[in-house]
Tab-separated table of C-alpha atoms and ligand atoms in Angstrom:
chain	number	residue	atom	x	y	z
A	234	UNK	CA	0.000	0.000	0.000
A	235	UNK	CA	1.477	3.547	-1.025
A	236	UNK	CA	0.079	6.833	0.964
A	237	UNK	CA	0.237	9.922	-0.278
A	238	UNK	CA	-1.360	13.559	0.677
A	239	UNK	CA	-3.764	15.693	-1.152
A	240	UNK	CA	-5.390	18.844	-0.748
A	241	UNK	CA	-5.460	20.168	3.158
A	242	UNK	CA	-3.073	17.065	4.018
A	243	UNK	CA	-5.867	14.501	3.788
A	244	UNK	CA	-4.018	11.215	3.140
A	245	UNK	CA	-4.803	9.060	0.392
A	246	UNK	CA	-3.391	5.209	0.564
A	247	UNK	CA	-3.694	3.155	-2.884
A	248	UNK	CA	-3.966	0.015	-2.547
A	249	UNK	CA	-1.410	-1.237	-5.207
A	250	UNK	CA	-1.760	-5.087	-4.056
A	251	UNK	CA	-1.048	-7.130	-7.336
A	252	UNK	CA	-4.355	-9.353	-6.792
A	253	UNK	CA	-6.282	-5.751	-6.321
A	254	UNK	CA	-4.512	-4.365	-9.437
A	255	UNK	CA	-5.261	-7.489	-11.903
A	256	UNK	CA	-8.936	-7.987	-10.680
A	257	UNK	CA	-9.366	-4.217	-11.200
A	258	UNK	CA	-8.226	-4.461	-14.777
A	259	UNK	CA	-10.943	-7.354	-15.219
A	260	UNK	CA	-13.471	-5.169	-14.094
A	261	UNK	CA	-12.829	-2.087	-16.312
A	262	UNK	CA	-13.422	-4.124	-19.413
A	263	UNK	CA	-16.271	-3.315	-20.839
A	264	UNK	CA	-17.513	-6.534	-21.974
A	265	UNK	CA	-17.631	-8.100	-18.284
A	266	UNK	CA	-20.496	-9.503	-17.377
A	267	UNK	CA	-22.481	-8.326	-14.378
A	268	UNK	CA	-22.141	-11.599	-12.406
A	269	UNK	CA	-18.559	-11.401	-13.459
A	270	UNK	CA	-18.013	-7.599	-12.306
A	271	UNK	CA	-19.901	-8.014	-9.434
A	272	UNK	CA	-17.755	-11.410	-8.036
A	273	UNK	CA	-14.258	-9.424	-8.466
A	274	UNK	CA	-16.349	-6.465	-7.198
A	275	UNK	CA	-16.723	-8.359	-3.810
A	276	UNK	CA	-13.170	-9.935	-4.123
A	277	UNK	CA	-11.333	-6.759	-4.093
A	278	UNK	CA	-13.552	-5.063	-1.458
A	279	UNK	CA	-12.427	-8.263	1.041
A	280	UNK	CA	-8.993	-7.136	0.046
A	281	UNK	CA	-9.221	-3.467	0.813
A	282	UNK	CA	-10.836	-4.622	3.836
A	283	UNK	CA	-7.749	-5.983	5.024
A	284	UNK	CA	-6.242	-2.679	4.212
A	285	UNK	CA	-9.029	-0.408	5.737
A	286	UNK	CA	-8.505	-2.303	9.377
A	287	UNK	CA	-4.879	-2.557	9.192
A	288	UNK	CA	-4.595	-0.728	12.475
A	289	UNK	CA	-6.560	-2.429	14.196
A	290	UNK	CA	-5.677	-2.179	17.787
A	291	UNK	CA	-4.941	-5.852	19.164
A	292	UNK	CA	-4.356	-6.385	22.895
A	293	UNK	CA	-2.674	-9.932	24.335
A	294	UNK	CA	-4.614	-12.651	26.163
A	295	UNK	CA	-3.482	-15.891	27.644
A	296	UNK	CA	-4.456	-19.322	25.835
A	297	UNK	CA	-3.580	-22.819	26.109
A	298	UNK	CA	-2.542	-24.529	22.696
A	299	UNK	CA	-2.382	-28.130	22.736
A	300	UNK	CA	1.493	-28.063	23.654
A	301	UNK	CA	1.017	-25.411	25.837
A	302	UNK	CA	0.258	-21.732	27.584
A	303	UNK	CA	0.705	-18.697	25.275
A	304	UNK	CA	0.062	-14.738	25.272
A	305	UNK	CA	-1.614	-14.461	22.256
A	306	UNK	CA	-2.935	-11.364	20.372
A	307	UNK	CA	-6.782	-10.591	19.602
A	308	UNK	CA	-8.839	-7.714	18.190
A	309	UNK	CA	-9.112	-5.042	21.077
A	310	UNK	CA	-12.881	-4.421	21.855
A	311	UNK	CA	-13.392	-1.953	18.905
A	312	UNK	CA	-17.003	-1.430	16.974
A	313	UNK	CA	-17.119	-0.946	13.378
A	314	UNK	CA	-19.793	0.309	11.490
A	315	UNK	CA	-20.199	-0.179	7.092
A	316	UNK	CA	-21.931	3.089	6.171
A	317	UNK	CA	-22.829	2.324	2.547
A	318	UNK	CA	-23.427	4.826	0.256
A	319	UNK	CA	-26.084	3.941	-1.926
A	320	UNK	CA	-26.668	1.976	-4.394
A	321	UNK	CA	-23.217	1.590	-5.534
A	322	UNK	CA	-21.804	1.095	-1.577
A	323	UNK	CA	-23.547	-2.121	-1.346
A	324	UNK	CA	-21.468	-4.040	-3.827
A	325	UNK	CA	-18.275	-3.342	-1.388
A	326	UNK	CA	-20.576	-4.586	1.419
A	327	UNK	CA	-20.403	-8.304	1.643
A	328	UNK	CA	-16.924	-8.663	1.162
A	329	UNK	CA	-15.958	-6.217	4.205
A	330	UNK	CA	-18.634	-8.538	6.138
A	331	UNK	CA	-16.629	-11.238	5.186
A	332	UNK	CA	-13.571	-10.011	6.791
A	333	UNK	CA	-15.509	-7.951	9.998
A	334	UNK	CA	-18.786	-9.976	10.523
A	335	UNK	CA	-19.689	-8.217	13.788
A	336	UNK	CA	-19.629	-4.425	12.126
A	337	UNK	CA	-23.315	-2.793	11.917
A	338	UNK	CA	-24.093	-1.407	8.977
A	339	UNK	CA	-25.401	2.454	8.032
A	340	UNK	CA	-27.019	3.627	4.859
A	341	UNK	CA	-26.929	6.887	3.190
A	342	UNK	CA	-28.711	7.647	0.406
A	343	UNK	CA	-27.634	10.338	-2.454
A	344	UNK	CA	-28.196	10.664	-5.591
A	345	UNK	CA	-26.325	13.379	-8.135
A	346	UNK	CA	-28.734	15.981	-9.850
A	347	UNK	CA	-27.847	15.162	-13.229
A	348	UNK	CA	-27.239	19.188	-14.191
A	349	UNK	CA	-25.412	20.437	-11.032
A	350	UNK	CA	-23.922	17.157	-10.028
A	351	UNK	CA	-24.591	17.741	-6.602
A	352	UNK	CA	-25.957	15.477	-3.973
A	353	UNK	CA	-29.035	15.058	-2.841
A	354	UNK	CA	-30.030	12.793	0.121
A	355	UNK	CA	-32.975	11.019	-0.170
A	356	UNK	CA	-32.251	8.141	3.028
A	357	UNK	CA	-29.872	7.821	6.099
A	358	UNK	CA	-30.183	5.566	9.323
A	359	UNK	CA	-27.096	4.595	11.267
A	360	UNK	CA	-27.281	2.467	14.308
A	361	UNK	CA	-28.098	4.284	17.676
A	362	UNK	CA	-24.226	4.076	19.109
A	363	UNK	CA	-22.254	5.924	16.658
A	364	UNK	CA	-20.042	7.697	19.162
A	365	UNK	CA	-18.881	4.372	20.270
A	366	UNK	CA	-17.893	3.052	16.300
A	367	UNK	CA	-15.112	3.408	13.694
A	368	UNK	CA	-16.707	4.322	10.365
A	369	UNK	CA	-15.650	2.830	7.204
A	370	UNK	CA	-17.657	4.454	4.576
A	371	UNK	CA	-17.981	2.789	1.204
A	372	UNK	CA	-18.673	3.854	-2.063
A	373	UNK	CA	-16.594	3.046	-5.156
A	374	UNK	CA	-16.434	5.361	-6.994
A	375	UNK	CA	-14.884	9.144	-5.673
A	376	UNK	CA	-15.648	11.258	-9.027
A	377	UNK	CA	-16.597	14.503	-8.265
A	378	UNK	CA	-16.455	13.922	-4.609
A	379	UNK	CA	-19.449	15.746	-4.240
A	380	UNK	CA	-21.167	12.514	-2.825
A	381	UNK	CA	-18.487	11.605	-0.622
A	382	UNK	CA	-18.224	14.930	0.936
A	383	UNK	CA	-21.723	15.587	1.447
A	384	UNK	CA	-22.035	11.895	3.097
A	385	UNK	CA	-18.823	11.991	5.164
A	386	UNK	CA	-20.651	15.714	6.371
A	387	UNK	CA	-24.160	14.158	7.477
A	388	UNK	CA	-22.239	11.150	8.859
A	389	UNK	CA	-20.104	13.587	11.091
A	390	UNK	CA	-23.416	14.283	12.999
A	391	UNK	CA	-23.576	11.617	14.203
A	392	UNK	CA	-20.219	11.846	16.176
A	393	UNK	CA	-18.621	8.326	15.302
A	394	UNK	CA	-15.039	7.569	16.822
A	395	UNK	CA	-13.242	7.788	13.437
A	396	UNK	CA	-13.894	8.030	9.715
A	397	UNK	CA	-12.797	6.341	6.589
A	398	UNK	CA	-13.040	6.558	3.259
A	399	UNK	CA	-13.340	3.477	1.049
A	400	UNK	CA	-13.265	3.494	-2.868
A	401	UNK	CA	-12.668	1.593	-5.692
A	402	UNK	CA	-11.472	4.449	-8.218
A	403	UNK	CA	-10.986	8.191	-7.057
A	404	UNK	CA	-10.481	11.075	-9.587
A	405	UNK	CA	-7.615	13.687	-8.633
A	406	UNK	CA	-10.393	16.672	-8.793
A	407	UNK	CA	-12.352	14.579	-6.670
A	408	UNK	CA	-9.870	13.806	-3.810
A	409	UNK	CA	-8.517	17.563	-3.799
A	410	UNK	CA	-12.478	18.318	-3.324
A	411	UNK	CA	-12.930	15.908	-0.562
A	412	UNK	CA	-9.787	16.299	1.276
A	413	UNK	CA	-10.621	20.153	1.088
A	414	UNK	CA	-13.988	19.517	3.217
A	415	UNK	CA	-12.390	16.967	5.113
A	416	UNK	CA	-8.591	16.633	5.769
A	417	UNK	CA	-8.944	14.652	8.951
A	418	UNK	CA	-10.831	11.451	6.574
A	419	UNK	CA	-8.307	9.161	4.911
A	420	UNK	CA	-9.507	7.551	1.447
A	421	UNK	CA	-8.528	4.019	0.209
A	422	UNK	CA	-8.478	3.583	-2.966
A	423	UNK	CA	-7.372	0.652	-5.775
A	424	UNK	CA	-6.307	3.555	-8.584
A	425	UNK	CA	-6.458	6.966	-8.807
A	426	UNK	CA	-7.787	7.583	-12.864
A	427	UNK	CA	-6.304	10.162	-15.122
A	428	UNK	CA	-9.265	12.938	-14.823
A	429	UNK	CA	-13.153	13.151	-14.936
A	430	UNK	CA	-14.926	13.430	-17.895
A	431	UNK	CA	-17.577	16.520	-18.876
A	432	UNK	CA	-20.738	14.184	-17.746
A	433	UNK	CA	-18.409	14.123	-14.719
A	434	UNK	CA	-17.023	10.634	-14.972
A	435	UNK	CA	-13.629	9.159	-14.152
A	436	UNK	CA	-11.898	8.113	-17.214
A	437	UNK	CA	-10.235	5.734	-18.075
A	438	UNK	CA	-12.290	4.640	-15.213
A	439	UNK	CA	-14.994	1.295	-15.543
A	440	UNK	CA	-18.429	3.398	-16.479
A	441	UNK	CA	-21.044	3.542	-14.033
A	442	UNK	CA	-20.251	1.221	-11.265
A	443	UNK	CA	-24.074	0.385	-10.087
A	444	UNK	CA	-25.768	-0.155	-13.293
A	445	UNK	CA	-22.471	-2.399	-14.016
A	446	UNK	CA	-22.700	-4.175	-11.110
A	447	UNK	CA	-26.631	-4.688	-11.471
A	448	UNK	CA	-27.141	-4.914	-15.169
A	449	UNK	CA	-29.483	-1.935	-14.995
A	450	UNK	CA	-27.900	-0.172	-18.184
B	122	URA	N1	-20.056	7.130	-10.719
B	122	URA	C1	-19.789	6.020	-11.436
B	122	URA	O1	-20.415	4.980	-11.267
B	122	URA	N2	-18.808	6.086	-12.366
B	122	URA	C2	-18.093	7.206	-12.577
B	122	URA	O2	-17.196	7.191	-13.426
B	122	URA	C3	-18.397	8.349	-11.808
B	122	URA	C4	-19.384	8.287	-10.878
C-alpha cells in the first residue's frame, strides 16, 4: 500500500496489491459480465478490507494450545460500522462482512442531480451508538467527490469515533475536493484515474459502477 497527501493534508493510501490491481483491470473491461463484475467487485472489497482495518488495535490474552500456555494477540474491543453509500456502496458490502462480521451497517442515500452534479439525500439511518464506532464508509467510486463529501458531512453528525473513506477508483479533482472539506478522513483507494470526464465521470475509469454491477444499463 502507497500513501500519499492531497489537498489540506488529507491522506490518500492506494492500494497497489497485485491481486487488487489485476482484478481491477478485469473489471474495467467493458464486456464483463455483471455476475462477473460483481464477483471481483466483492473480491477486491475483502482485500481493501484488510487494508481499511490494518490498524486495528490488538491487545494480548493468555491461551492454552495443545502443547502449551501462550500470550496471544486478539482484536481489542473496537465497533465498526459499514456506512454504505447507496446503491453503488452495497457491492463493497459483503466482502468487508466477510472479513468484519460483527460491524453494523449504516445507509446513506444520495443521488447526483444530473445538471449540477450535486448530492441530494434522499435516506440515512445509522445504528443508535455511533459515538462508540469506527466508520468505514464505502462507495466506489470518488468522481466529483461531491457525494463523498456531502455523506462523510451528514455522517459527522452523528459523532462516530473515526472516519474512513473506502473506494474503488478516485479522480484527482475529486480527492482535492474531498480532502478540502475533510482533511482529517483518509480515502482508500485501488487507482487513482487520469481525470473526470464533462458528464463528470472518471476516465479511463470502468463506467457507471451500479448499473455495471446490477445490469441496470
Ligand atoms: N459514478 C460512477 O459509477 N462512475 C463514474 O465514473 C463516476 C461516478
Amino acid at each position: 500500500m502507497s500513501t500519499m497527501n492531497t489537498a489540506g493534508a488529507g491522506q490518500v493510501h492506494v492500494v497497489d496489491h497485485p491481486l487488487v490491481q489485476h482484478k481491477l483491470t478485469l473489471m474495467r473491461q467493458k464486456d464483463r459480465s455483471t455476475n462477473s463484475f460483481r464477483r471481483l467487485l466483492g473480491e477486491i472489497s475483502m482485500l481493501m478490507a484488510y487494508e481499511v482495518t490494518r490498524d486495528m488495535p490488538t491487545r494480548m490474552i493468555e491461551i492454552e494450545t495443545p502443547l502449551e500456555t501462550m500470550q496471544s494477540p486478539v482484536i481489542e474491543g473496537r465497533k465498526t460500522v459499514f456506512v454504505v453509500v447507496m446503491r453503488a456502496g452495497s457491492g463493497f458490502l459483503d466482502g468487508m462482512l466477510e472479513v468484519v462480521p460483527g460491524a453494523r451497517v449504516g445507509h446513506i442515500g444520495l443521488y447526483r442531480d444530473p445538471k449540477t452534479l450535486v448530492a441530494v439525500e434522499y435516506y440515512f439511518k445509522m445504528p443508535g451508538d455511533m459515538h462508540e464506532r469506527d466508520a468505514i464508509v464505502l462507495d466506489p467510486m470518488l468522481a466529483t467527490g461531491n457525494s463523498a463529501a456531502a455523506a462523510v458531512e451528514r455522517l459527522k453528525e452523528t459523532r462516530p469515533r473515526s472516519i474512513r473513506f473506502v473506494s474503488l477508483l478516485a479522480a484527482p479533482e475529486g480527492l482535492k475536493h474531498f480532502h478540502e472539506a475533510h482533511p482529517d478522513v483518509p480515502v482508500y483507494t485501488a487507482a487513482i484515474d487520469r481525470q473526470l470526464n464533462e458528464h463528470g465521470y472518471i476516465v479511463p475509469g470502468l463506467g457507471d459502477a451500479g448499473d455495471r454491477m446490477f445490469g441496470t444499463k
